[in-house]
mmCIF file of C-alpha atoms and ligand atoms in Angstrom:
data_model
loop_
_atom_site.group_PDB
_atom_site.id
_atom_site.type_symbol
_atom_site.label_atom_id
_atom_site.label_comp_id
_atom_site.label_asym_id
_atom_site.label_seq_id
_atom_site.Cartn_x
_atom_site.Cartn_y
_atom_site.Cartn_z
ATOM 1 C CA MET A 202 3.046 -29.631 21.956
ATOM 2 C CA SER A 203 1.771 -26.211 21.074
ATOM 3 C CA GLU A 204 -1.415 -25.190 19.313
ATOM 4 C CA VAL A 205 -1.482 -24.992 15.524
ATOM 5 C CA LYS A 206 -0.618 -21.546 14.163
ATOM 6 C CA LYS A 207 -2.157 -20.606 10.851
ATOM 7 C CA ILE A 208 0.122 -18.693 8.518
ATOM 8 C CA ALA A 209 -1.167 -17.148 5.307
ATOM 9 C CA VAL A 210 1.588 -17.142 2.691
ATOM 10 C CA VAL A 211 1.439 -14.601 -0.135
ATOM 11 C CA ALA A 212 4.702 -14.994 -2.015
ATOM 12 C CA GLY A 213 3.878 -12.499 -4.766
ATOM 13 C CA ASP A 214 6.122 -11.652 -7.690
ATOM 14 C CA GLY A 215 9.744 -11.629 -8.819
ATOM 15 C CA ILE A 216 12.077 -13.075 -6.198
ATOM 16 C CA GLY A 217 9.154 -13.261 -3.707
ATOM 17 C CA PRO A 218 8.456 -16.993 -4.197
ATOM 18 C CA GLU A 219 12.190 -17.845 -4.138
ATOM 19 C CA VAL A 220 12.913 -16.158 -0.808
ATOM 20 C CA VAL A 221 9.635 -17.298 0.765
ATOM 21 C CA GLU A 222 10.536 -20.918 -0.020
ATOM 22 C CA GLU A 223 13.689 -20.612 2.079
ATOM 23 C CA ALA A 224 11.787 -18.945 4.932
ATOM 24 C CA ILE A 225 9.327 -21.850 4.913
ATOM 25 C CA LYS A 226 12.226 -24.309 5.267
ATOM 26 C CA VAL A 227 13.288 -22.389 8.367
ATOM 27 C CA LEU A 228 9.710 -22.484 9.721
ATOM 28 C CA ARG A 229 9.560 -26.231 9.169
ATOM 29 C CA GLN A 230 12.864 -26.685 10.954
ATOM 30 C CA THR A 231 11.449 -24.985 14.049
ATOM 31 C CA GLU A 232 8.631 -27.580 13.997
ATOM 32 C CA GLU A 233 11.364 -30.226 14.299
ATOM 33 C CA LEU A 234 13.304 -28.374 16.976
ATOM 34 C CA PHE A 235 10.476 -27.013 19.118
ATOM 35 C CA GLY A 236 7.456 -29.196 18.301
ATOM 36 C CA TYR A 237 5.474 -26.296 16.826
ATOM 37 C CA LYS A 238 2.745 -26.951 14.282
ATOM 38 C CA PHE A 239 2.190 -24.528 11.455
ATOM 39 C CA GLU A 240 -0.625 -24.714 8.956
ATOM 40 C CA LEU A 241 0.380 -22.858 5.800
ATOM 41 C CA GLU A 242 -2.122 -21.629 3.266
ATOM 42 C CA HIS A 243 -1.027 -19.977 0.026
ATOM 43 C CA GLY A 244 -2.821 -17.162 -1.783
ATOM 44 C CA LEU A 245 -2.379 -15.085 -4.905
ATOM 45 C CA PHE A 246 -1.297 -11.492 -4.391
ATOM 46 C CA GLY A 247 0.259 -8.700 -6.431
ATOM 47 C CA GLY A 248 1.073 -8.930 -10.124
ATOM 48 C CA ILE A 249 0.441 -12.662 -10.351
ATOM 49 C CA ALA A 250 -3.038 -12.083 -8.891
ATOM 50 C CA ILE A 251 -3.670 -9.374 -11.492
ATOM 51 C CA ASP A 252 -2.738 -11.861 -14.221
ATOM 52 C CA GLU A 253 -4.784 -14.730 -12.833
ATOM 53 C CA LYS A 254 -7.709 -13.014 -11.107
ATOM 54 C CA GLY A 255 -7.809 -9.501 -12.511
ATOM 55 C CA THR A 256 -7.073 -7.788 -9.178
ATOM 56 C CA PRO A 257 -3.929 -7.414 -7.018
ATOM 57 C CA LEU A 258 -5.774 -8.351 -3.819
ATOM 58 C CA PRO A 259 -8.413 -11.018 -4.537
ATOM 59 C CA GLN A 260 -11.183 -11.371 -1.948
ATOM 60 C CA ASP A 261 -10.259 -14.992 -1.147
ATOM 61 C CA THR A 262 -6.651 -13.977 -0.440
ATOM 62 C CA LEU A 263 -7.817 -11.222 1.899
ATOM 63 C CA GLU A 264 -10.174 -13.616 3.712
ATOM 64 C CA MET A 265 -7.409 -16.189 4.034
ATOM 65 C CA CYS A 266 -5.200 -13.521 5.642
ATOM 66 C CA GLN A 267 -7.984 -12.367 7.958
ATOM 67 C CA LYS A 268 -8.434 -15.917 9.258
ATOM 68 C CA ALA A 269 -4.722 -16.488 9.843
ATOM 69 C CA ASP A 270 -2.602 -15.809 12.940
ATOM 70 C CA ALA A 271 0.031 -14.114 10.799
ATOM 71 C CA VAL A 272 0.859 -13.399 7.161
ATOM 72 C CA LEU A 273 4.178 -14.062 5.443
ATOM 73 C CA LEU A 274 4.600 -11.905 2.358
ATOM 74 C CA GLY A 275 7.332 -12.127 -0.287
ATOM 75 C CA ALA A 276 7.350 -9.113 -2.577
ATOM 76 C CA VAL A 277 5.120 -7.625 -5.245
ATOM 77 C CA GLY A 278 5.515 -5.691 -8.462
ATOM 78 C CA GLY A 279 7.478 -5.699 -11.673
ATOM 79 C CA PRO A 280 7.843 -3.819 -14.967
ATOM 80 C CA LYS A 281 5.029 -5.848 -16.513
ATOM 81 C CA TRP A 282 2.435 -4.030 -14.387
ATOM 82 C CA ASP A 283 4.164 -0.640 -14.029
ATOM 83 C CA ASN A 284 2.043 1.131 -16.610
ATOM 84 C CA ASN A 285 -1.260 -0.340 -15.485
ATOM 85 C CA PRO A 286 -4.018 1.918 -14.152
ATOM 86 C CA LYS A 287 -3.998 2.351 -10.357
ATOM 87 C CA GLU A 288 -6.516 -0.455 -9.552
ATOM 88 C CA LEU A 289 -4.430 -2.901 -11.543
ATOM 89 C CA ARG A 290 -1.099 -2.176 -9.909
ATOM 90 C CA PRO A 291 0.541 -4.555 -7.418
ATOM 91 C CA GLU A 292 1.360 -1.617 -5.086
ATOM 92 C CA THR A 293 -2.368 -0.913 -4.786
ATOM 93 C CA GLY A 294 -2.768 -4.450 -3.446
ATOM 94 C CA LEU A 295 -0.052 -3.811 -0.873
ATOM 95 C CA LEU A 296 -1.671 -0.602 0.348
ATOM 96 C CA GLY A 297 -5.067 -2.349 0.293
ATOM 97 C CA ILE A 298 -3.959 -5.313 2.400
ATOM 98 C CA ARG A 299 -2.369 -3.017 5.010
ATOM 99 C CA LYS A 300 -5.546 -0.951 5.279
ATOM 100 C CA ALA A 301 -7.956 -3.910 5.217
ATOM 101 C CA LEU A 302 -6.036 -5.738 7.943
ATOM 102 C CA GLY A 303 -5.715 -2.587 10.092
ATOM 103 C CA LEU A 304 -1.915 -2.759 10.087
ATOM 104 C CA PHE A 305 -1.123 0.781 11.178
ATOM 105 C CA SER A 306 2.367 0.184 12.469
ATOM 106 C CA ASN A 307 5.330 -0.836 10.351
ATOM 107 C CA ILE A 308 8.437 -1.902 12.193
ATOM 108 C CA ARG A 309 11.697 -1.921 10.279
ATOM 109 C CA PRO A 310 14.831 -2.771 12.217
ATOM 110 C CA ALA A 311 18.205 -1.799 10.748
ATOM 111 C CA VAL A 312 20.999 -3.657 12.471
ATOM 112 C CA VAL A 313 24.550 -3.588 11.204
ATOM 113 C CA PHE A 314 26.123 -7.031 11.366
ATOM 114 C CA ASP A 315 29.790 -6.566 12.272
ATOM 115 C CA CYS A 316 30.919 -9.029 9.630
ATOM 116 C CA LEU A 317 29.038 -7.072 6.926
ATOM 117 C CA LYS A 318 30.326 -3.605 7.700
ATOM 118 C CA ASP A 319 32.468 -3.701 4.593
ATOM 119 C CA ALA A 320 29.345 -4.229 2.441
ATOM 120 C CA SER A 321 28.021 -0.777 3.375
ATOM 121 C CA THR A 322 28.871 2.329 1.384
ATOM 122 C CA LEU A 323 29.564 4.157 4.672
ATOM 123 C CA LYS A 324 32.818 4.024 6.633
ATOM 124 C CA PRO A 325 32.860 1.157 9.166
ATOM 125 C CA GLU A 326 33.648 3.528 12.063
ATOM 126 C CA VAL A 327 30.484 5.530 11.351
ATOM 127 C CA LEU A 328 28.408 2.346 11.479
ATOM 128 C CA ASP A 329 29.855 0.928 14.699
ATOM 129 C CA GLY A 330 27.073 -0.054 17.078
ATOM 130 C CA THR A 331 24.205 0.864 14.745
ATOM 131 C CA ASP A 332 21.044 -0.897 15.891
ATOM 132 C CA LEU A 333 17.884 1.093 15.262
ATOM 133 C CA ILE A 334 14.218 0.542 14.493
ATOM 134 C CA VAL A 335 12.065 2.708 12.274
ATOM 135 C CA VAL A 336 8.434 2.650 13.398
ATOM 136 C CA ARG A 337 6.462 3.920 10.439
ATOM 137 C CA GLU A 338 2.771 4.865 10.511
ATOM 138 C CA LEU A 339 1.280 2.766 7.726
ATOM 139 C CA THR A 340 -2.377 3.478 7.082
ATOM 140 C CA GLY A 341 -2.665 7.258 7.093
ATOM 141 C CA GLY A 342 -1.088 10.417 5.757
ATOM 142 C CA ILE A 343 -0.618 11.356 2.133
ATOM 143 C CA TYR A 344 -0.742 7.722 1.010
ATOM 144 C CA PHE A 345 -4.406 7.411 1.948
ATOM 145 C CA GLY A 346 -5.720 10.998 1.796
ATOM 146 C CA GLU A 347 -8.028 12.146 -0.969
ATOM 147 C CA LYS A 348 -6.376 12.250 -4.404
ATOM 148 C CA PHE A 349 -7.718 13.799 -7.547
ATOM 149 C CA ARG A 350 -6.992 15.801 -10.671
ATOM 150 C CA ARG A 351 -8.637 19.018 -11.771
ATOM 151 C CA GLU A 352 -8.154 21.950 -14.048
ATOM 152 C CA SER A 353 -6.056 24.606 -12.326
ATOM 153 C CA ALA A 354 -7.724 27.937 -11.708
ATOM 154 C CA ASN A 355 -4.762 30.023 -12.894
ATOM 155 C CA GLY A 356 -4.295 28.581 -16.363
ATOM 156 C CA GLY A 357 -1.609 26.086 -15.310
ATOM 157 C CA GLY A 358 -3.361 23.220 -17.059
ATOM 158 C CA GLN A 359 -4.286 20.062 -15.262
ATOM 159 C CA GLU A 360 -3.308 19.889 -11.575
ATOM 160 C CA ALA A 361 -3.030 16.943 -9.201
ATOM 161 C CA VAL A 362 -3.888 16.933 -5.512
ATOM 162 C CA ASP A 363 -2.757 14.501 -2.786
ATOM 163 C CA THR A 364 -4.019 15.305 0.674
ATOM 164 C CA CYS A 365 -2.161 14.505 3.871
ATOM 165 C CA VAL A 366 -4.505 13.867 6.790
ATOM 166 C CA TYR A 367 -3.825 12.623 10.329
ATOM 167 C CA ASN A 368 -6.122 12.553 13.313
ATOM 168 C CA VAL A 369 -5.144 12.435 16.983
ATOM 169 C CA LYS A 370 -6.124 8.786 17.450
ATOM 170 C CA GLU A 371 -3.941 7.683 14.540
ATOM 171 C CA VAL A 372 -0.938 9.513 15.976
ATOM 172 C CA GLU A 373 -1.603 8.309 19.510
ATOM 173 C CA ARG A 374 -1.715 4.623 18.643
ATOM 174 C CA ILE A 375 1.542 4.668 16.658
ATOM 175 C CA ALA A 376 3.191 6.794 19.363
ATOM 176 C CA HIS A 377 2.203 4.259 22.030
ATOM 177 C CA GLN A 378 3.644 1.452 19.909
ATOM 178 C CA ALA A 379 6.917 3.312 19.481
ATOM 179 C CA PHE A 380 7.230 4.227 23.162
ATOM 180 C CA ASP A 381 6.489 0.611 24.130
ATOM 181 C CA ILE A 382 9.238 -0.603 21.817
ATOM 182 C CA ALA A 383 11.703 2.039 23.049
ATOM 183 C CA GLN A 384 10.942 1.093 26.643
ATOM 184 C CA LYS A 385 12.126 -2.467 25.929
ATOM 185 C CA ARG A 386 15.315 -1.212 24.245
ATOM 186 C CA ARG A 387 17.683 1.666 24.979
ATOM 187 C CA LYS A 388 14.777 3.974 25.947
ATOM 188 C CA ARG A 389 15.371 6.660 23.347
ATOM 189 C CA LEU A 390 12.750 7.799 20.873
ATOM 190 C CA ALA A 391 13.243 10.222 17.994
ATOM 191 C CA SER A 392 9.941 11.526 16.645
ATOM 192 C CA VAL A 393 10.425 12.740 13.095
ATOM 193 C CA ASP A 394 8.206 15.378 11.510
ATOM 194 C CA LYS A 395 8.232 18.601 9.516
ATOM 195 C CA ALA A 396 6.582 20.726 12.188
ATOM 196 C CA ASN A 397 8.228 23.897 10.877
ATOM 197 C CA VAL A 398 6.039 23.647 7.768
ATOM 198 C CA LEU A 399 3.221 21.100 7.956
ATOM 199 C CA GLU A 400 0.042 21.278 10.028
ATOM 200 C CA THR A 401 -0.172 17.472 10.196
ATOM 201 C CA SER A 402 3.333 17.523 11.672
ATOM 202 C CA ARG A 403 2.333 20.086 14.301
ATOM 203 C CA LEU A 404 -0.562 17.837 15.368
ATOM 204 C CA TRP A 405 1.845 14.887 15.284
ATOM 205 C CA ARG A 406 4.331 16.639 17.579
ATOM 206 C CA GLU A 407 1.710 17.893 20.074
ATOM 207 C CA THR A 408 0.242 14.410 20.298
ATOM 208 C CA VAL A 409 3.579 12.649 20.715
ATOM 209 C CA VAL A 410 4.490 15.090 23.499
ATOM 210 C CA ARG A 411 1.205 14.333 25.277
ATOM 211 C CA VAL A 412 1.687 10.549 24.936
ATOM 212 C CA SER A 413 5.264 10.900 26.213
ATOM 213 C CA GLU A 414 3.948 11.883 29.652
ATOM 214 C CA GLN A 415 2.984 8.235 30.120
ATOM 215 C CA TYR A 416 6.569 7.128 29.405
ATOM 216 C CA PRO A 417 8.753 9.266 31.680
ATOM 217 C CA ASP A 418 11.620 6.758 31.410
ATOM 218 C CA VAL A 419 11.903 7.209 27.619
ATOM 219 C CA GLU A 420 13.972 10.126 26.387
ATOM 220 C CA LEU A 421 12.124 11.863 23.533
ATOM 221 C CA GLU A 422 13.735 14.049 20.888
ATOM 222 C CA HIS A 423 12.013 15.759 17.959
ATOM 223 C CA VAL A 424 13.928 15.711 14.694
ATOM 224 C CA LEU A 425 12.862 17.443 11.484
ATOM 225 C CA VAL A 426 12.758 14.976 8.623
ATOM 226 C CA ASP A 427 15.431 16.657 6.499
ATOM 227 C CA ASN A 428 17.757 16.812 9.470
ATOM 228 C CA CYS A 429 16.987 13.188 10.300
ATOM 229 C CA ALA A 430 17.983 12.121 6.784
ATOM 230 C CA MET A 431 21.310 13.814 7.415
ATOM 231 C CA GLN A 432 21.847 12.531 10.979
ATOM 232 C CA LEU A 433 21.172 8.960 9.846
ATOM 233 C CA LEU A 434 24.297 9.171 7.719
ATOM 234 C CA ARG A 435 26.306 11.173 10.245
ATOM 235 C CA ARG A 436 25.543 9.461 13.555
ATOM 236 C CA PRO A 437 23.418 6.351 12.890
ATOM 237 C CA SER A 438 24.435 4.618 16.118
ATOM 238 C CA SER A 439 22.918 7.384 18.233
ATOM 239 C CA PHE A 440 19.394 6.406 17.132
ATOM 240 C CA ASP A 441 17.411 3.797 19.023
ATOM 241 C CA VAL A 442 13.759 4.020 17.898
ATOM 242 C CA ILE A 443 12.529 6.451 15.240
ATOM 243 C CA VAL A 444 8.791 7.062 14.920
ATOM 244 C CA THR A 445 7.372 8.892 11.950
ATOM 245 C CA GLU A 446 4.464 9.285 9.560
ATOM 246 C CA ASN A 447 3.828 7.162 6.499
ATOM 247 C CA MET A 448 5.780 8.856 3.713
ATOM 248 C CA PHE A 449 8.696 10.060 5.845
ATOM 249 C CA GLY A 450 8.950 6.502 7.168
ATOM 250 C CA ASP A 451 8.973 5.067 3.656
ATOM 251 C CA ILE A 452 11.924 7.244 2.721
ATOM 252 C CA LEU A 453 13.892 7.032 5.973
ATOM 253 C CA SER A 454 13.534 3.269 6.225
ATOM 254 C CA ASP A 455 15.137 2.823 2.796
ATOM 255 C CA GLU A 456 17.946 5.107 3.888
ATOM 256 C CA ALA A 457 18.367 3.210 7.169
ATOM 257 C CA ALA A 458 18.402 -0.028 5.184
ATOM 258 C CA MET A 459 21.462 1.057 3.268
ATOM 259 C CA LEU A 460 23.406 1.574 6.505
ATOM 260 C CA THR A 461 23.420 -2.190 6.820
ATOM 261 C CA GLY A 462 25.024 -2.713 3.448
ATOM 262 C CA SER A 463 22.176 -4.541 1.853
ATOM 263 C CA ILE A 464 18.460 -4.135 1.762
ATOM 264 C CA GLY A 465 18.517 -7.919 1.302
ATOM 265 C CA MET A 466 19.129 -8.276 5.049
ATOM 266 C CA LEU A 467 16.199 -6.343 6.443
ATOM 267 C CA SER A 468 12.990 -7.767 7.808
ATOM 268 C CA SER A 469 9.818 -5.934 8.708
ATOM 269 C CA ALA A 470 6.617 -6.378 10.642
ATOM 270 C CA SER A 471 3.304 -4.630 10.124
ATOM 271 C CA LEU A 472 1.108 -4.726 13.189
ATOM 272 C CA GLY A 473 -2.361 -3.680 14.283
ATOM 273 C CA GLU A 474 -3.910 -3.661 17.747
ATOM 274 C CA GLY A 475 -3.596 -7.356 18.627
ATOM 275 C CA SER A 476 -0.932 -10.005 18.088
ATOM 276 C CA PHE A 477 -1.756 -10.497 14.402
ATOM 277 C CA GLY A 478 0.923 -9.232 12.040
ATOM 278 C CA LEU A 479 2.154 -9.264 8.467
ATOM 279 C CA TYR A 480 5.826 -10.011 7.960
ATOM 280 C CA GLU A 481 7.835 -9.255 4.868
ATOM 281 C CA PRO A 482 11.343 -8.409 3.715
ATOM 282 C CA VAL A 483 11.936 -4.679 3.206
ATOM 283 C CA HIS A 484 13.303 -5.321 -0.283
ATOM 284 C CA GLY A 485 11.134 -5.473 -3.366
ATOM 285 C CA SER A 486 10.541 -8.107 -6.021
ATOM 286 C CA ALA A 487 13.888 -7.421 -7.791
ATOM 287 C CA PRO A 488 12.660 -8.419 -11.275
ATOM 288 C CA ASP A 489 16.211 -8.015 -12.623
ATOM 289 C CA ILE A 490 17.419 -11.077 -10.720
ATOM 290 C CA ALA A 491 14.169 -13.055 -10.451
ATOM 291 C CA GLY A 492 14.289 -16.693 -11.497
ATOM 292 C CA GLN A 493 18.071 -16.908 -11.278
ATOM 293 C CA GLY A 494 18.250 -18.399 -7.784
ATOM 294 C CA ILE A 495 20.648 -15.722 -6.541
ATOM 295 C CA ALA A 496 18.417 -13.587 -4.307
ATOM 296 C CA ASN A 497 19.321 -13.177 -0.656
ATOM 297 C CA PRO A 498 16.686 -14.996 1.465
ATOM 298 C CA ILE A 499 17.946 -13.596 4.805
ATOM 299 C CA ALA A 500 15.474 -10.694 5.058
ATOM 300 C CA THR A 501 12.540 -13.088 4.684
ATOM 301 C CA ILE A 502 14.080 -15.609 7.080
ATOM 302 C CA LEU A 503 14.588 -12.838 9.649
ATOM 303 C CA SER A 504 10.959 -11.799 9.067
ATOM 304 C CA VAL A 505 9.978 -15.257 10.342
ATOM 305 C CA ALA A 506 12.019 -14.564 13.482
ATOM 306 C CA LEU A 507 10.128 -11.285 13.909
ATOM 307 C CA MET A 508 6.813 -13.148 13.449
ATOM 308 C CA PHE A 509 7.800 -15.616 16.148
ATOM 309 C CA ARG A 510 8.747 -12.873 18.558
ATOM 310 C CA LEU A 511 5.979 -10.334 17.926
ATOM 311 C CA SER A 512 2.937 -12.422 16.957
ATOM 312 C CA PHE A 513 3.532 -15.826 18.572
ATOM 313 C CA GLY A 514 5.695 -15.107 21.605
ATOM 314 C CA PHE A 515 8.214 -17.741 20.425
ATOM 315 C CA GLY A 516 11.242 -15.769 21.579
ATOM 316 C CA GLU A 517 13.584 -18.727 21.939
ATOM 317 C CA ALA A 518 12.940 -19.932 18.387
ATOM 318 C CA ALA A 519 13.442 -16.386 17.115
ATOM 319 C CA ASP A 520 16.822 -16.341 18.844
ATOM 320 C CA VAL A 521 17.705 -19.678 17.228
ATOM 321 C CA ILE A 522 16.944 -18.308 13.751
ATOM 322 C CA GLU A 523 18.852 -15.070 14.296
ATOM 323 C CA ARG A 524 21.830 -16.913 15.743
ATOM 324 C CA ALA A 525 21.879 -19.308 12.791
ATOM 325 C CA VAL A 526 21.921 -16.371 10.345
ATOM 326 C CA LYS A 527 24.763 -14.733 12.250
ATOM 327 C CA ASN A 528 26.785 -17.958 12.379
ATOM 328 C CA VAL A 529 26.401 -18.564 8.655
ATOM 329 C CA LEU A 530 27.509 -15.002 7.888
ATOM 330 C CA ASP A 531 30.395 -15.217 10.372
ATOM 331 C CA ALA A 532 31.527 -18.374 8.576
ATOM 332 C CA GLY A 533 31.895 -16.218 5.462
ATOM 333 C CA HIS A 534 28.936 -17.368 3.366
ATOM 334 C CA ARG A 535 27.466 -14.608 1.203
ATOM 335 C CA THR A 536 24.850 -14.164 -1.479
ATOM 336 C CA GLY A 537 25.843 -11.861 -4.344
ATOM 337 C CA ASP A 538 24.301 -8.700 -2.877
ATOM 338 C CA ILE A 539 26.517 -8.826 0.236
ATOM 339 C CA ALA A 540 29.594 -10.548 -1.179
ATOM 340 C CA VAL A 541 32.733 -8.510 -1.595
ATOM 341 C CA ASP A 542 34.177 -11.205 -3.863
ATOM 342 C CA LYS A 543 31.185 -11.833 -6.151
ATOM 343 C CA SER A 544 32.811 -14.917 -7.664
ATOM 344 C CA LYS A 545 32.426 -16.717 -4.309
ATOM 345 C CA ALA A 546 28.736 -15.837 -3.885
ATOM 346 C CA ILE A 547 26.282 -18.636 -3.136
ATOM 347 C CA GLY A 548 22.674 -18.966 -4.286
ATOM 348 C CA THR A 549 19.315 -18.595 -2.555
ATOM 349 C CA THR A 550 18.784 -22.301 -1.839
ATOM 350 C CA ALA A 551 22.333 -22.831 -0.606
ATOM 351 C CA MET A 552 21.969 -19.922 1.815
ATOM 352 C CA GLY A 553 18.630 -21.286 3.071
ATOM 353 C CA ASP A 554 20.094 -24.785 3.530
ATOM 354 C CA LEU A 555 23.095 -23.441 5.463
ATOM 355 C CA ILE A 556 20.840 -21.471 7.811
ATOM 356 C CA VAL A 557 18.573 -24.485 8.408
ATOM 357 C CA ALA A 558 21.656 -26.629 9.121
ATOM 358 C CA ALA A 559 22.983 -24.020 11.571
ATOM 359 C CA MET A 560 19.751 -23.943 13.597
ATOM 360 C CA ALA A 561 20.177 -25.582 16.969
ATOM 361 C CA ARG A 562 18.636 -25.058 20.397
HETATM 362 C C1 IPM B 743 7.381 -0.025 1.030
HETATM 363 C C2 IPM B 743 7.140 0.245 -0.420
HETATM 364 C C3 IPM B 743 5.672 0.576 -0.619
HETATM 365 C C4 IPM B 743 5.370 1.815 0.188
HETATM 366 C C5 IPM B 743 5.246 0.767 -2.085
HETATM 367 C C6 IPM B 743 5.638 -0.410 -2.943
HETATM 368 C C7 IPM B 743 3.769 1.041 -2.195
HETATM 369 O O1 IPM B 743 7.975 1.252 -0.884
HETATM 370 O O2 IPM B 743 6.753 -0.965 1.570
HETATM 371 O O3 IPM B 743 8.189 0.663 1.632
HETATM 372 O O4 IPM B 743 5.622 2.924 -0.259
HETATM 373 O O5 IPM B 743 4.877 1.663 1.307
HETATM 374 MG MG1 MG B 744 9.430 1.849 0.538
#
């Protein structure tokens, strides 16, 4: 019998609630198989919270998350809120929850499942052996620097300013995270920056080099972000761990996602200093398919496996979930986003049920 783990569930908007429901079935199945006890508490977040509480991140939702051992998040956003002012946008809630919970490190694995190689837009031989992790800095950089508008001095009309700021401590802590992860994998770290142009990137590079002295067994390469975007398409399997700042990581992790054929397959973890973490699929709320029961729940289900491994130390249960997903895919079951023959695609609930049924110790 293990202790009770508290999980805060913020399903959000669009397909969020649909995919989260399947992930919860998987969680419950691990209670059966391993004797775990999970206490789930649900909170409003994102667009639905704007509608019901007038803010994307209500105080009671934040407090619920702060008291939990981990957070499971679905997705937020949708056209309904796209034209709202900044404080009333779901994305503002997402940035706010990351900052308020101190989640400075975003881990996004991109693994190509052999049986899904034909779902990618790249040639299968380019994808062979691709298994990489993007470690993205999540609470600094241009996302969180000072932003404002003013009248331009040279008659150009109104101008907008976004500032990109990083300090040494922020770079050090994400670098340590990335080196630690690389040390447990193939021991290769690519640090991505734009040090030929940006001062923040020069500080980033200096700091990463200094941290690297503590990890002599990890091979470090520096890659400029534009070159990295290119190499990801040219030689994806040569990457092991990629560490980069907030905005570069946002862009490169979407690119890495497409190597796998579907963004519907990718899980992510956002971590701070301790074991607490927030887990969510990389994909968004997909308003175009919401409510139709056709969304792929695998990314959210794999996010539960990440939660088990990174926050709870439940490695065996994480293996059981990942193996079940692989077996179901190997047996040929596909949701629409990864199906080659769309007429044979199955729905969200059917995929969740198959994965639960395939879970065995
Ligand atoms: C992501 C998303 C968010 C980001 C948006 C929705 C604010 O693109 O999680 O990658 O840019 O971080
Ligand atoms: Mg993004």
